[in-house]
């Protein structure tokens, strides 16, 4: 019998079925295991759904094949969105009929939207005129339009509300992500200082943007940059560590920017990797990021880092008039 060795093209973090030979004396010659691929050398290792890690010598592998990703449960989407909302809370938040409403001087859609994060059965339908009125009133009092951020399967978008293109939320187990060797040229601070902000692209007032970027709910922030102090940075990234209701500790990466003249040199990957290492040192187990579904180049980069699709969301705007 010929042995199929693990294909290098199968990236870590992929859900796979591993077939391998059993030692002599077993009732059957081989068996299968399904789970997440966490290593291909020096041993092939697969983490099962219950957290058990099966390690197999490459010489015992009969086949290793990617399979469809495990369906994401609604509770997992809600938990991750809780962590993401805490990592980007705006400057003011409240609960209205099961929707977490956030306001942040209008800077970014995320920080100025309503998200259906209440427990199952507590999220009211925004198509209900009374619910819509209460949501509208909260945002109007702050000079903002009513905008919904609606993740997959957590709520329905009212008919006739204009929507954005889908935003893909990607996640990863930090144990599966290759991190850059230390030391790195990345400096990490707890606030977005003037150097960091000089590369951040924002249409808003820089001071207002700085306030929103520097806000987190019961979490830790890290602002990574590559570049000498007092000089415009070559690359930047924001990381927010927050806890989800299911006990997982997540780090969210955002605002990745590389100076135009230094792109395609791996600096974005380097600053992200340094922040992921920093997050792991703070007890983080999982990472997420958000990317517009049409941004295929960014999606390919993040998949190379070990991120996989988790769920999607859309923004929906209250019709005018």
PDB file of C-alpha atoms in Angstrom:
ATOM      1  CA  UNK A   1       0.000   0.000   0.000  1.00  0.00           C
ATOM      2  CA  UNK A   2       1.350   3.417  -0.888  1.00  0.00           C
ATOM      3  CA  UNK A   3       1.372   6.175   1.696  1.00  0.00           C
ATOM      4  CA  UNK A   4      -0.026   9.607   0.891  1.00  0.00           C
ATOM      5  CA  UNK A   5       2.053  12.150   2.761  1.00  0.00           C
ATOM      6  CA  UNK A   6       0.406  15.355   4.045  1.00  0.00           C
ATOM      7  CA  UNK A   7       0.217  17.882   1.261  1.00  0.00           C
ATOM      8  CA  UNK A   8       2.091  21.102   2.078  1.00  0.00           C
ATOM      9  CA  UNK A   9      -0.786  22.954   0.424  1.00  0.00           C
ATOM     10  CA  UNK A  10      -3.075  22.056   3.337  1.00  0.00           C
ATOM     11  CA  UNK A  11      -2.699  25.105   5.612  1.00  0.00           C
ATOM     12  CA  UNK A  12      -2.675  24.840   9.369  1.00  0.00           C
ATOM     13  CA  UNK A  13      -6.090  25.570  10.818  1.00  0.00           C
ATOM     14  CA  UNK A  14      -7.891  23.658   8.052  1.00  0.00           C
ATOM     15  CA  UNK A  15     -10.531  21.137   9.079  1.00  0.00           C
ATOM     16  CA  UNK A  16      -9.289  17.754   7.847  1.00  0.00           C
ATOM     17  CA  UNK A  17      -9.858  14.025   7.997  1.00  0.00           C
ATOM     18  CA  UNK A  18      -6.677  12.151   8.868  1.00  0.00           C
ATOM     19  CA  UNK A  19      -6.452   8.425   8.118  1.00  0.00           C
ATOM     20  CA  UNK A  20      -3.516   6.644   9.715  1.00  0.00           C
ATOM     21  CA  UNK A  21      -2.227   3.129  10.391  1.00  0.00           C
ATOM     22  CA  UNK A  22      -2.603   1.569  13.835  1.00  0.00           C
ATOM     23  CA  UNK A  23       0.135  -0.492  15.476  1.00  0.00           C
ATOM     24  CA  UNK A  24       0.070  -4.257  15.153  1.00  0.00           C
ATOM     25  CA  UNK A  25      -2.389  -5.996  17.462  1.00  0.00           C
ATOM     26  CA  UNK A  26      -5.349  -3.664  16.913  1.00  0.00           C
ATOM     27  CA  UNK A  27      -8.631  -5.108  15.692  1.00  0.00           C
ATOM     28  CA  UNK A  28      -8.429  -3.046  12.481  1.00  0.00           C
ATOM     29  CA  UNK A  29      -5.418  -1.812  10.513  1.00  0.00           C
ATOM     30  CA  UNK A  30      -6.248   1.905  10.359  1.00  0.00           C
ATOM     31  CA  UNK A  31      -8.574   4.581  11.701  1.00  0.00           C
ATOM     32  CA  UNK A  32      -9.740   8.123  10.967  1.00  0.00           C
ATOM     33  CA  UNK A  33      -9.808  11.308  13.018  1.00  0.00           C
ATOM     34  CA  UNK A  34     -11.563  14.563  12.115  1.00  0.00           C
ATOM     35  CA  UNK A  35     -10.469  17.924  13.434  1.00  0.00           C
ATOM     36  CA  UNK A  36      -8.285  20.977  12.940  1.00  0.00           C
ATOM     37  CA  UNK A  37      -4.817  20.500  11.487  1.00  0.00           C
ATOM     38  CA  UNK A  38      -2.312  21.991  13.947  1.00  0.00           C
ATOM     39  CA  UNK A  39       0.984  20.506  12.729  1.00  0.00           C
ATOM     40  CA  UNK A  40       2.504  18.597   9.801  1.00  0.00           C
ATOM     41  CA  UNK A  41       6.049  18.271  11.112  1.00  0.00           C
ATOM     42  CA  UNK A  42       7.808  16.729  12.906  1.00  0.00           C
ATOM     43  CA  UNK A  43       4.487  14.976  13.571  1.00  0.00           C
ATOM     44  CA  UNK A  44       1.064  15.293  12.000  1.00  0.00           C
ATOM     45  CA  UNK A  45      -1.283  16.612  14.699  1.00  0.00           C
ATOM     46  CA  UNK A  46      -5.046  17.110  14.586  1.00  0.00           C
ATOM     47  CA  UNK A  47      -7.110  18.745  17.333  1.00  0.00           C
ATOM     48  CA  UNK A  48     -10.571  17.170  17.674  1.00  0.00           C
ATOM     49  CA  UNK A  49     -13.782  18.979  18.620  1.00  0.00           C
ATOM     50  CA  UNK A  50     -13.365  17.947  22.277  1.00  0.00           C
ATOM     51  CA  UNK A  51      -9.872  19.485  22.452  1.00  0.00           C
ATOM     52  CA  UNK A  52      -7.933  16.231  22.246  1.00  0.00           C
ATOM     53  CA  UNK A  53      -4.799  16.385  20.065  1.00  0.00           C
ATOM     54  CA  UNK A  54      -4.003  13.266  18.037  1.00  0.00           C
ATOM     55  CA  UNK A  55      -0.343  13.063  16.984  1.00  0.00           C
ATOM     56  CA  UNK A  56       0.784  10.678  14.247  1.00  0.00           C
ATOM     57  CA  UNK A  57       4.154   9.948  12.692  1.00  0.00           C
ATOM     58  CA  UNK A  58       4.218  11.014   9.016  1.00  0.00           C
ATOM     59  CA  UNK A  59       5.170   7.444   8.070  1.00  0.00           C
ATOM     60  CA  UNK A  60       1.852   6.210   9.534  1.00  0.00           C
ATOM     61  CA  UNK A  61      -0.296   8.640   7.536  1.00  0.00           C
ATOM     62  CA  UNK A  62      -2.414   7.046   4.812  1.00  0.00           C
ATOM     63  CA  UNK A  63      -4.354  10.183   3.777  1.00  0.00           C
ATOM     64  CA  UNK A  64      -4.889  13.752   4.879  1.00  0.00           C
ATOM     65  CA  UNK A  65      -7.728  15.594   3.173  1.00  0.00           C
ATOM     66  CA  UNK A  66      -9.402  18.982   3.772  1.00  0.00           C
ATOM     67  CA  UNK A  67     -13.121  18.822   4.489  1.00  0.00           C
ATOM     68  CA  UNK A  68     -15.835  21.417   4.884  1.00  0.00           C
ATOM     69  CA  UNK A  69     -15.483  23.604   7.934  1.00  0.00           C
ATOM     70  CA  UNK A  70     -17.527  22.710  10.992  1.00  0.00           C
ATOM     71  CA  UNK A  71     -20.760  24.698  11.040  1.00  0.00           C
ATOM     72  CA  UNK A  72     -20.513  27.667  13.385  1.00  0.00           C
ATOM     73  CA  UNK A  73     -23.203  27.669  16.068  1.00  0.00           C
ATOM     74  CA  UNK A  74     -25.343  30.746  16.673  1.00  0.00           C
ATOM     75  CA  UNK A  75     -24.032  30.911  20.239  1.00  0.00           C
ATOM     76  CA  UNK A  76     -20.463  31.089  18.907  1.00  0.00           C
ATOM     77  CA  UNK A  77     -21.343  33.969  16.585  1.00  0.00           C
ATOM     78  CA  UNK A  78     -22.995  35.854  19.443  1.00  0.00           C
ATOM     79  CA  UNK A  79     -20.028  35.214  21.760  1.00  0.00           C
ATOM     80  CA  UNK A  80     -17.452  36.438  19.251  1.00  0.00           C
ATOM     81  CA  UNK A  81     -19.532  39.499  18.412  1.00  0.00           C
ATOM     82  CA  UNK A  82     -19.697  40.308  22.147  1.00  0.00           C
ATOM     83  CA  UNK A  83     -15.894  40.239  22.288  1.00  0.00           C
ATOM     84  CA  UNK A  84     -15.646  42.312  19.103  1.00  0.00           C
ATOM     85  CA  UNK A  85     -18.116  44.918  20.398  1.00  0.00           C
ATOM     86  CA  UNK A  86     -16.107  45.235  23.622  1.00  0.00           C
ATOM     87  CA  UNK A  87     -12.970  45.692  21.535  1.00  0.00           C
ATOM     88  CA  UNK A  88     -14.552  48.541  19.566  1.00  0.00           C
ATOM     89  CA  UNK A  89     -17.149  50.038  21.947  1.00  0.00           C
ATOM     90  CA  UNK A  90     -17.240  53.620  20.735  1.00  0.00           C
ATOM     91  CA  UNK A  91     -17.472  56.233  23.478  1.00  0.00           C
ATOM     92  CA  UNK A  92     -20.988  55.528  24.719  1.00  0.00           C
ATOM     93  CA  UNK A  93     -23.156  52.411  24.754  1.00  0.00           C
ATOM     94  CA  UNK A  94     -26.478  51.159  26.081  1.00  0.00           C
ATOM     95  CA  UNK A  95     -29.040  48.394  25.597  1.00  0.00           C
ATOM     96  CA  UNK A  96     -32.269  49.034  23.708  1.00  0.00           C
ATOM     97  CA  UNK A  97     -34.672  46.095  23.268  1.00  0.00           C
ATOM     98  CA  UNK A  98     -31.869  43.524  23.139  1.00  0.00           C
ATOM     99  CA  UNK A  99     -29.706  45.630  20.814  1.00  0.00           C
ATOM    100  CA  UNK A 100     -26.329  46.949  21.952  1.00  0.00           C
ATOM    101  CA  UNK A 101     -26.222  50.539  20.731  1.00  0.00           C
ATOM    102  CA  UNK A 102     -22.914  52.387  20.406  1.00  0.00           C
ATOM    103  CA  UNK A 103     -21.939  55.942  19.565  1.00  0.00           C
ATOM    104  CA  UNK A 104     -18.508  57.388  18.863  1.00  0.00           C
ATOM    105  CA  UNK A 105     -18.770  60.830  17.272  1.00  0.00           C
ATOM    106  CA  UNK A 106     -19.740  59.171  13.981  1.00  0.00           C
ATOM    107  CA  UNK A 107     -16.219  57.720  13.512  1.00  0.00           C
ATOM    108  CA  UNK A 108     -16.541  54.269  11.843  1.00  0.00           C
ATOM    109  CA  UNK A 109     -19.740  52.363  11.238  1.00  0.00           C
ATOM    110  CA  UNK A 110     -18.823  49.798  13.891  1.00  0.00           C
ATOM    111  CA  UNK A 111     -18.643  52.336  16.706  1.00  0.00           C
ATOM    112  CA  UNK A 112     -21.935  53.974  15.669  1.00  0.00           C
ATOM    113  CA  UNK A 113     -24.373  51.126  15.177  1.00  0.00           C
ATOM    114  CA  UNK A 114     -26.809  48.800  16.915  1.00  0.00           C
ATOM    115  CA  UNK A 115     -25.975  45.084  17.193  1.00  0.00           C
ATOM    116  CA  UNK A 116     -28.418  42.295  18.239  1.00  0.00           C
ATOM    117  CA  UNK A 117     -26.375  40.804  21.080  1.00  0.00           C
ATOM    118  CA  UNK A 118     -29.132  40.126  23.609  1.00  0.00           C
ATOM    119  CA  UNK A 119     -29.815  36.538  24.599  1.00  0.00           C
ATOM    120  CA  UNK A 120     -32.050  34.456  22.377  1.00  0.00           C
ATOM    121  CA  UNK A 121     -35.644  35.595  22.662  1.00  0.00           C
ATOM    122  CA  UNK A 122     -34.756  39.066  23.973  1.00  0.00           C
ATOM    123  CA  UNK A 123     -33.849  40.786  20.683  1.00  0.00           C
ATOM    124  CA  UNK A 124     -36.785  42.814  19.393  1.00  0.00           C
ATOM    125  CA  UNK A 125     -37.584  43.130  15.698  1.00  0.00           C
ATOM    126  CA  UNK A 126     -36.502  46.559  14.374  1.00  0.00           C
ATOM    127  CA  UNK A 127     -39.275  46.303  11.792  1.00  0.00           C
ATOM    128  CA  UNK A 128     -41.690  46.824  14.684  1.00  0.00           C
ATOM    129  CA  UNK A 129     -42.494  50.563  14.573  1.00  0.00           C
ATOM    130  CA  UNK A 130     -42.173  50.949  18.353  1.00  0.00           C
ATOM    131  CA  UNK A 131     -38.751  49.226  18.440  1.00  0.00           C
ATOM    132  CA  UNK A 132     -37.551  51.215  15.457  1.00  0.00           C
ATOM    133  CA  UNK A 133     -38.676  54.428  17.136  1.00  0.00           C
ATOM    134  CA  UNK A 134     -36.743  53.676  20.322  1.00  0.00           C
ATOM    135  CA  UNK A 135     -33.585  52.821  18.393  1.00  0.00           C
ATOM    136  CA  UNK A 136     -33.979  55.880  16.175  1.00  0.00           C
ATOM    137  CA  UNK A 137     -34.471  58.128  19.204  1.00  0.00           C
ATOM    138  CA  UNK A 138     -31.252  56.930  20.870  1.00  0.00           C
ATOM    139  CA  UNK A 139     -29.127  57.659  17.810  1.00  0.00           C
ATOM    140  CA  UNK A 140     -30.940  60.880  16.882  1.00  0.00           C
ATOM    141  CA  UNK A 141     -30.237  62.274  20.358  1.00  0.00           C
ATOM    142  CA  UNK A 142     -26.552  61.968  19.474  1.00  0.00           C
ATOM    143  CA  UNK A 143     -26.882  63.424  16.001  1.00  0.00           C
ATOM    144  CA  UNK A 144     -26.440  60.036  14.328  1.00  0.00           C
ATOM    145  CA  UNK A 145     -28.492  58.028  11.821  1.00  0.00           C
ATOM    146  CA  UNK A 146     -29.895  54.658  12.827  1.00  0.00           C
ATOM    147  CA  UNK A 147     -27.580  51.966  11.510  1.00  0.00           C
ATOM    148  CA  UNK A 148     -27.770  48.252  12.294  1.00  0.00           C
ATOM    149  CA  UNK A 149     -24.848  45.817  12.341  1.00  0.00           C
ATOM    150  CA  UNK A 150     -26.511  42.442  11.752  1.00  0.00           C
ATOM    151  CA  UNK A 151     -24.422  39.258  12.000  1.00  0.00           C
ATOM    152  CA  UNK A 152     -25.521  36.010  10.393  1.00  0.00           C
ATOM    153  CA  UNK A 153     -28.520  34.391  12.113  1.00  0.00           C
ATOM    154  CA  UNK A 154     -28.723  36.816  15.041  1.00  0.00           C
ATOM    155  CA  UNK A 155     -31.529  38.986  13.620  1.00  0.00           C
ATOM    156  CA  UNK A 156     -33.230  39.813  10.367  1.00  0.00           C
ATOM    157  CA  UNK A 157     -32.760  43.006   8.408  1.00  0.00           C
ATOM    158  CA  UNK A 158     -36.030  44.920   7.936  1.00  0.00           C
ATOM    159  CA  UNK A 159     -37.359  44.811   4.413  1.00  0.00           C
ATOM    160  CA  UNK A 160     -36.431  47.852   2.343  1.00  0.00           C
ATOM    161  CA  UNK A 161     -33.416  48.904   4.435  1.00  0.00           C
ATOM    162  CA  UNK A 162     -30.321  49.568   2.279  1.00  0.00           C
ATOM    163  CA  UNK A 163     -27.448  47.219   3.162  1.00  0.00           C
ATOM    164  CA  UNK A 164     -23.685  47.238   2.779  1.00  0.00           C
ATOM    165  CA  UNK A 165     -21.625  44.536   1.148  1.00  0.00           C
ATOM    166  CA  UNK A 166     -20.947  41.587   3.479  1.00  0.00           C
ATOM    167  CA  UNK A 167     -18.113  41.881   5.985  1.00  0.00           C
ATOM    168  CA  UNK A 168     -16.325  38.606   6.671  1.00  0.00           C
ATOM    169  CA  UNK A 169     -15.276  37.826  10.235  1.00  0.00           C
ATOM    170  CA  UNK A 170     -12.276  35.482  10.263  1.00  0.00           C
ATOM    171  CA  UNK A 171     -11.025  33.638  13.321  1.00  0.00           C
ATOM    172  CA  UNK A 172      -8.037  31.586  14.360  1.00  0.00           C
ATOM    173  CA  UNK A 173      -6.717  29.517  17.236  1.00  0.00           C
ATOM    174  CA  UNK A 174      -3.501  31.255  18.279  1.00  0.00           C
ATOM    175  CA  UNK A 175      -1.871  27.856  18.749  1.00  0.00           C
ATOM    176  CA  UNK A 176      -2.086  27.400  14.956  1.00  0.00           C
ATOM    177  CA  UNK A 177      -0.646  30.753  13.886  1.00  0.00           C
ATOM    178  CA  UNK A 178       3.078  30.987  13.065  1.00  0.00           C
ATOM    179  CA  UNK A 179       4.478  33.928  14.999  1.00  0.00           C
ATOM    180  CA  UNK A 180       7.584  35.924  14.039  1.00  0.00           C
ATOM    181  CA  UNK A 181      10.776  35.129  15.953  1.00  0.00           C
ATOM    182  CA  UNK A 182      11.859  37.566  18.620  1.00  0.00           C
ATOM    183  CA  UNK A 183      13.069  40.228  18.722  1.00  0.00           C
ATOM    184  CA  UNK A 184      11.050  42.137  16.133  1.00  0.00           C
ATOM    185  CA  UNK A 185      11.221  45.796  15.068  1.00  0.00           C
ATOM    186  CA  UNK A 186       7.642  46.285  16.301  1.00  0.00           C
ATOM    187  CA  UNK A 187       6.966  48.754  19.122  1.00  0.00           C
ATOM    188  CA  UNK A 188       3.717  48.226  21.074  1.00  0.00           C
ATOM    189  CA  UNK A 189       2.110  50.984  23.159  1.00  0.00           C
ATOM    190  CA  UNK A 190      -1.208  51.193  25.000  1.00  0.00           C
ATOM    191  CA  UNK A 191      -2.362  54.383  23.236  1.00  0.00           C
ATOM    192  CA  UNK A 192      -2.338  55.562  19.615  1.00  0.00           C
ATOM    193  CA  UNK A 193       0.254  58.318  19.859  1.00  0.00           C
ATOM    194  CA  UNK A 194       0.951  60.997  17.247  1.00  0.00           C
ATOM    195  CA  UNK A 195       3.457  58.813  15.377  1.00  0.00           C
ATOM    196  CA  UNK A 196       0.945  55.975  15.097  1.00  0.00           C
ATOM    197  CA  UNK A 197      -1.874  58.298  14.068  1.00  0.00           C
ATOM    198  CA  UNK A 198       0.234  59.842  11.301  1.00  0.00           C
ATOM    199  CA  UNK A 199      -0.246  56.668   9.211  1.00  0.00           C
ATOM    200  CA  UNK A 200      -3.838  56.024  10.190  1.00  0.00           C
ATOM    201  CA  UNK A 201      -6.252  56.955   7.422  1.00  0.00           C
ATOM    202  CA  UNK A 202      -9.330  58.637   8.848  1.00  0.00           C
ATOM    203  CA  UNK A 203     -11.779  61.132   7.445  1.00  0.00           C
ATOM    204  CA  UNK A 204     -12.764  62.225  10.963  1.00  0.00           C
ATOM    205  CA  UNK A 205     -11.106  64.771  13.227  1.00  0.00           C
ATOM    206  CA  UNK A 206      -7.829  63.088  14.363  1.00  0.00           C
ATOM    207  CA  UNK A 207      -8.575  63.783  18.044  1.00  0.00           C
ATOM    208  CA  UNK A 208     -12.049  62.227  17.791  1.00  0.00           C
ATOM    209  CA  UNK A 209     -10.631  59.238  15.914  1.00  0.00           C
ATOM    210  CA  UNK A 210      -7.922  58.875  18.559  1.00  0.00           C
ATOM    211  CA  UNK A 211     -10.560  58.769  21.313  1.00  0.00           C
ATOM    212  CA  UNK A 212     -12.509  55.988  19.584  1.00  0.00           C
ATOM    213  CA  UNK A 213      -9.383  53.995  18.719  1.00  0.00           C
ATOM    214  CA  UNK A 214      -8.216  54.258  22.331  1.00  0.00           C
ATOM    215  CA  UNK A 215     -11.471  52.942  23.806  1.00  0.00           C
ATOM    216  CA  UNK A 216     -12.032  49.367  24.998  1.00  0.00           C
ATOM    217  CA  UNK A 217     -14.584  47.784  27.364  1.00  0.00           C
ATOM    218  CA  UNK A 218     -12.964  45.683  30.094  1.00  0.00           C
ATOM    219  CA  UNK A 219     -10.006  44.812  27.895  1.00  0.00           C
ATOM    220  CA  UNK A 220      -6.436  45.613  26.893  1.00  0.00           C
ATOM    221  CA  UNK A 221      -5.269  47.596  23.880  1.00  0.00           C
ATOM    222  CA  UNK A 222      -2.013  47.360  21.967  1.00  0.00           C
ATOM    223  CA  UNK A 223      -0.946  49.687  19.170  1.00  0.00           C
ATOM    224  CA  UNK A 224       1.875  48.197  17.139  1.00  0.00           C
ATOM    225  CA  UNK A 225       4.098  50.125  14.773  1.00  0.00           C
ATOM    226  CA  UNK A 226       7.273  49.591  12.802  1.00  0.00           C
ATOM    227  CA  UNK A 227       9.486  52.670  12.636  1.00  0.00           C
ATOM    228  CA  UNK A 228      11.759  54.864  14.683  1.00  0.00           C
ATOM    229  CA  UNK A 229      10.206  57.127  17.343  1.00  0.00           C
ATOM    230  CA  UNK A 230       9.479  60.593  16.022  1.00  0.00           C
ATOM    231  CA  UNK A 231       9.413  59.342  12.449  1.00  0.00           C
ATOM    232  CA  UNK A 232       6.422  58.363  10.297  1.00  0.00           C
ATOM    233  CA  UNK A 233       5.867  54.621  10.850  1.00  0.00           C
ATOM    234  CA  UNK A 234       6.254  52.070   8.079  1.00  0.00           C
ATOM    235  CA  UNK A 235       3.324  49.955   9.324  1.00  0.00           C
ATOM    236  CA  UNK A 236       0.714  50.049  12.093  1.00  0.00           C
ATOM    237  CA  UNK A 237      -1.981  47.796  13.580  1.00  0.00           C
ATOM    238  CA  UNK A 238      -4.421  47.979  16.501  1.00  0.00           C
ATOM    239  CA  UNK A 239      -5.099  44.963  18.754  1.00  0.00           C
ATOM    240  CA  UNK A 240      -7.887  44.693  21.345  1.00  0.00           C
ATOM    241  CA  UNK A 241      -7.985  41.854  23.888  1.00  0.00           C
ATOM    242  CA  UNK A 242     -11.437  41.140  25.330  1.00  0.00           C
ATOM    243  CA  UNK A 243     -13.293  38.201  26.854  1.00  0.00           C
ATOM    244  CA  UNK A 244     -16.329  36.521  25.310  1.00  0.00           C
ATOM    245  CA  UNK A 245     -19.265  35.236  27.403  1.00  0.00           C
ATOM    246  CA  UNK A 246     -18.293  31.628  26.623  1.00  0.00           C
ATOM    247  CA  UNK A 247     -14.935  32.037  28.374  1.00  0.00           C
ATOM    248  CA  UNK A 248     -12.706  32.464  25.347  1.00  0.00           C
ATOM    249  CA  UNK A 249     -10.242  35.344  25.352  1.00  0.00           C
ATOM    250  CA  UNK A 250     -10.007  36.975  21.933  1.00  0.00           C
ATOM    251  CA  UNK A 251      -7.701  39.486  20.320  1.00  0.00           C
ATOM    252  CA  UNK A 252      -9.098  41.520  17.447  1.00  0.00           C
ATOM    253  CA  UNK A 253      -6.778  43.000  14.842  1.00  0.00           C
ATOM    254  CA  UNK A 254      -7.836  46.123  12.971  1.00  0.00           C
ATOM    255  CA  UNK A 255      -6.585  49.263  11.207  1.00  0.00           C
ATOM    256  CA  UNK A 256      -3.683  47.487   9.531  1.00  0.00           C
ATOM    257  CA  UNK A 257      -1.875  50.091   7.436  1.00  0.00           C
ATOM    258  CA  UNK A 258       1.438  49.998   5.568  1.00  0.00           C
ATOM    259  CA  UNK A 259       3.052  53.080   4.070  1.00  0.00           C
ATOM    260  CA  UNK A 260       2.541  52.923   0.275  1.00  0.00           C
ATOM    261  CA  UNK A 261       6.263  52.900  -0.514  1.00  0.00           C
ATOM    262  CA  UNK A 262       6.842  49.933   1.807  1.00  0.00           C
ATOM    263  CA  UNK A 263       4.014  47.621   0.748  1.00  0.00           C
ATOM    264  CA  UNK A 264       4.451  44.013  -0.392  1.00  0.00           C
ATOM    265  CA  UNK A 265       7.493  43.552   1.824  1.00  0.00           C
ATOM    266  CA  UNK A 266       5.832  41.581   4.608  1.00  0.00           C
ATOM    267  CA  UNK A 267       5.560  44.481   7.049  1.00  0.00           C
ATOM    268  CA  UNK A 268       1.810  44.034   7.534  1.00  0.00           C
ATOM    269  CA  UNK A 269       2.313  40.364   8.353  1.00  0.00           C
ATOM    270  CA  UNK A 270       5.154  41.237  10.715  1.00  0.00           C
ATOM    271  CA  UNK A 271       3.247  43.858  12.739  1.00  0.00           C
ATOM    272  CA  UNK A 272       0.198  41.568  12.972  1.00  0.00           C
ATOM    273  CA  UNK A 273       2.345  38.634  14.087  1.00  0.00           C
ATOM    274  CA  UNK A 274       4.064  40.701  16.783  1.00  0.00           C
ATOM    275  CA  UNK A 275       0.690  41.804  18.183  1.00  0.00           C
ATOM    276  CA  UNK A 276      -0.577  38.214  18.165  1.00  0.00           C
ATOM    277  CA  UNK A 277       2.496  37.169  20.149  1.00  0.00           C
ATOM    278  CA  UNK A 278       1.862  40.039  22.576  1.00  0.00           C
ATOM    279  CA  UNK A 279      -1.760  38.909  22.911  1.00  0.00           C
ATOM    280  CA  UNK A 280      -0.771  35.322  23.636  1.00  0.00           C
ATOM    281  CA  UNK A 281       1.517  36.579  26.407  1.00  0.00           C
ATOM    282  CA  UNK A 282      -1.630  38.185  27.904  1.00  0.00           C
ATOM    283  CA  UNK A 283      -3.507  34.888  28.003  1.00  0.00           C
ATOM    284  CA  UNK A 284      -5.327  35.202  24.687  1.00  0.00           C
ATOM    285  CA  UNK A 285      -6.361  31.945  23.006  1.00  0.00           C
ATOM    286  CA  UNK A 286      -8.100  33.085  19.816  1.00  0.00           C
ATOM    287  CA  UNK A 287      -7.876  35.884  17.276  1.00  0.00           C
ATOM    288  CA  UNK A 288     -10.339  37.522  14.901  1.00  0.00           C
ATOM    289  CA  UNK A 289     -10.433  40.242  12.303  1.00  0.00           C
ATOM    290  CA  UNK A 290     -12.990  41.759   9.964  1.00  0.00           C
ATOM    291  CA  UNK A 291     -12.482  42.242   6.240  1.00  0.00           C
ATOM    292  CA  UNK A 292     -14.836  43.232   3.445  1.00  0.00           C
ATOM    293  CA  UNK A 293     -15.748  40.132   1.486  1.00  0.00           C
ATOM    294  CA  UNK A 294     -14.669  41.731  -1.804  1.00  0.00           C
ATOM    295  CA  UNK A 295     -11.117  42.306  -0.508  1.00  0.00           C
ATOM    296  CA  UNK A 296      -9.727  39.055  -1.879  1.00  0.00           C
ATOM    297  CA  UNK A 297      -6.086  40.071  -1.454  1.00  0.00           C
ATOM    298  CA  UNK A 298      -6.485  40.699   2.278  1.00  0.00           C
ATOM    299  CA  UNK A 299      -8.504  37.503   2.724  1.00  0.00           C
ATOM    300  CA  UNK A 300      -5.743  35.487   1.045  1.00  0.00           C
ATOM    301  CA  UNK A 301      -3.120  37.075   3.307  1.00  0.00           C
ATOM    302  CA  UNK A 302      -5.093  36.308   6.463  1.00  0.00           C
ATOM    303  CA  UNK A 303      -5.696  32.710   5.366  1.00  0.00           C
ATOM    304  CA  UNK A 304      -1.946  32.295   4.936  1.00  0.00           C
ATOM    305  CA  UNK A 305      -1.594  33.449   8.551  1.00  0.00           C
ATOM    306  CA  UNK A 306      -4.010  30.699   9.672  1.00  0.00           C
ATOM    307  CA  UNK A 307      -7.353  32.546   9.821  1.00  0.00           C
ATOM    308  CA  UNK A 308     -10.518  30.810   8.617  1.00  0.00           C
ATOM    309  CA  UNK A 309     -14.019  32.095   7.862  1.00  0.00           C
ATOM    310  CA  UNK A 310     -16.219  32.354  10.954  1.00  0.00           C
ATOM    311  CA  UNK A 311     -19.318  34.337   9.946  1.00  0.00           C
ATOM    312  CA  UNK A 312     -20.463  37.454   8.114  1.00  0.00           C
ATOM    313  CA  UNK A 313     -22.392  40.589   8.941  1.00  0.00           C
ATOM    314  CA  UNK A 314     -23.958  43.479   7.054  1.00  0.00           C
ATOM    315  CA  UNK A 315     -24.757  47.050   7.904  1.00  0.00           C
ATOM    316  CA  UNK A 316     -28.327  48.183   7.281  1.00  0.00           C
ATOM    317  CA  UNK A 317     -29.338  51.829   7.275  1.00  0.00           C
ATOM    318  CA  UNK A 318     -32.750  53.170   8.232  1.00  0.00           C
ATOM    319  CA  UNK A 319     -34.455  54.479   5.102  1.00  0.00           C
ATOM    320  CA  UNK A 320     -34.685  58.263   4.931  1.00  0.00           C
ATOM    321  CA  UNK A 321     -38.192  59.707   4.742  1.00  0.00           C
TER     322      UNK A 321
END
